[in-house]
Amino acid sequence: MILQGDTVAVRQILRMGNPLLRQRSRELSKEEVLSDWFSQLIVDMTDSMRATSGVGIAAPQIGELVQVSVIEFNNKNERYPEMGNQGLKIFVNPVIKVTNPKEQTFWEGCLSVPDLRGPVARPKGISVEYLDERAEPQSLEAENFLATVLQHEFDHLYGTLYIDRIKDLTKLSFIEEYKQFWSPQALHEEIED
Ligand code: ZN
């Protein structure tokens, strides 16, 4: 399904249960990254991500089994104001190294697992080697929340969903219940009572 607007081409986001989300995606060659097909893929991914207020999306989530993830934090996203305006970042063939193995837990959600949130512990610091949209090699150091977001997006390229990494499934929550019982605000209010 493609919903065509004047300037956007929002593609349907695959949801949990679709076997394509569980496949390993293939790497792209430099020639492929420099092709028109790749430019269109990035447009489709970013349009689909923005239409659903996500901060990241991976190509398999729109049914393309290639190693491409994009993230975008901007001031319009009210859920993550602390991330500021970092703009769009494109990662091709990303390879992660853990630089700080100390685990941190964030409550994660996923466009492919709608309406749920769950706590996932992941390493606090990583470095990433990847190709950018001009097929140039790049590297990035990431810590804290950004490290979690990147690990989540790169997991998609290997068929892993965040729910696979939840150690205590009794906490997996619908968003309403997450807000009521588990959000930092709810916990804070509980402590104050
Ligand atoms: Zn996801």
CSV table of N, CA and C and ligand atoms in Angstrom, one decimal, residues 61 109-111 152-153 156, ligand 1:
chain,number,residue,atom,x,y,z
A,61,GLN,N,11.6,-2.5,8.0
A,61,GLN,CA,10.2,-2.2,8.5
A,61,GLN,C,9.3,-1.7,7.4
A,109,GLY,N,9.8,1.6,22.5
A,109,GLY,CA,8.6,1.3,21.7
A,109,GLY,C,9.1,1.0,20.3
A,110,CYS,N,8.2,0.6,19.4
A,110,CYS,CA,8.6,0.3,18.0
A,110,CYS,C,7.5,0.5,17.1
A,111,LEU,N,7.7,1.1,15.9
A,111,LEU,CA,6.7,1.3,14.9
A,111,LEU,C,6.1,-0.1,14.5
A,152,HIS,N,18.7,-0.3,18.9
A,152,HIS,CA,17.3,-0.7,18.5
A,152,HIS,C,17.2,-0.8,17.0
A,153,GLU,N,17.6,0.3,16.3
A,153,GLU,CA,17.5,0.4,14.9
A,153,GLU,C,18.3,-0.7,14.1
A,156,HIS,N,17.1,-4.3,14.0
A,156,HIS,CA,16.1,-4.6,12.9
A,156,HIS,C,16.8,-5.2,11.7
B,1,ZN,ZN,11.8,-0.7,15.9
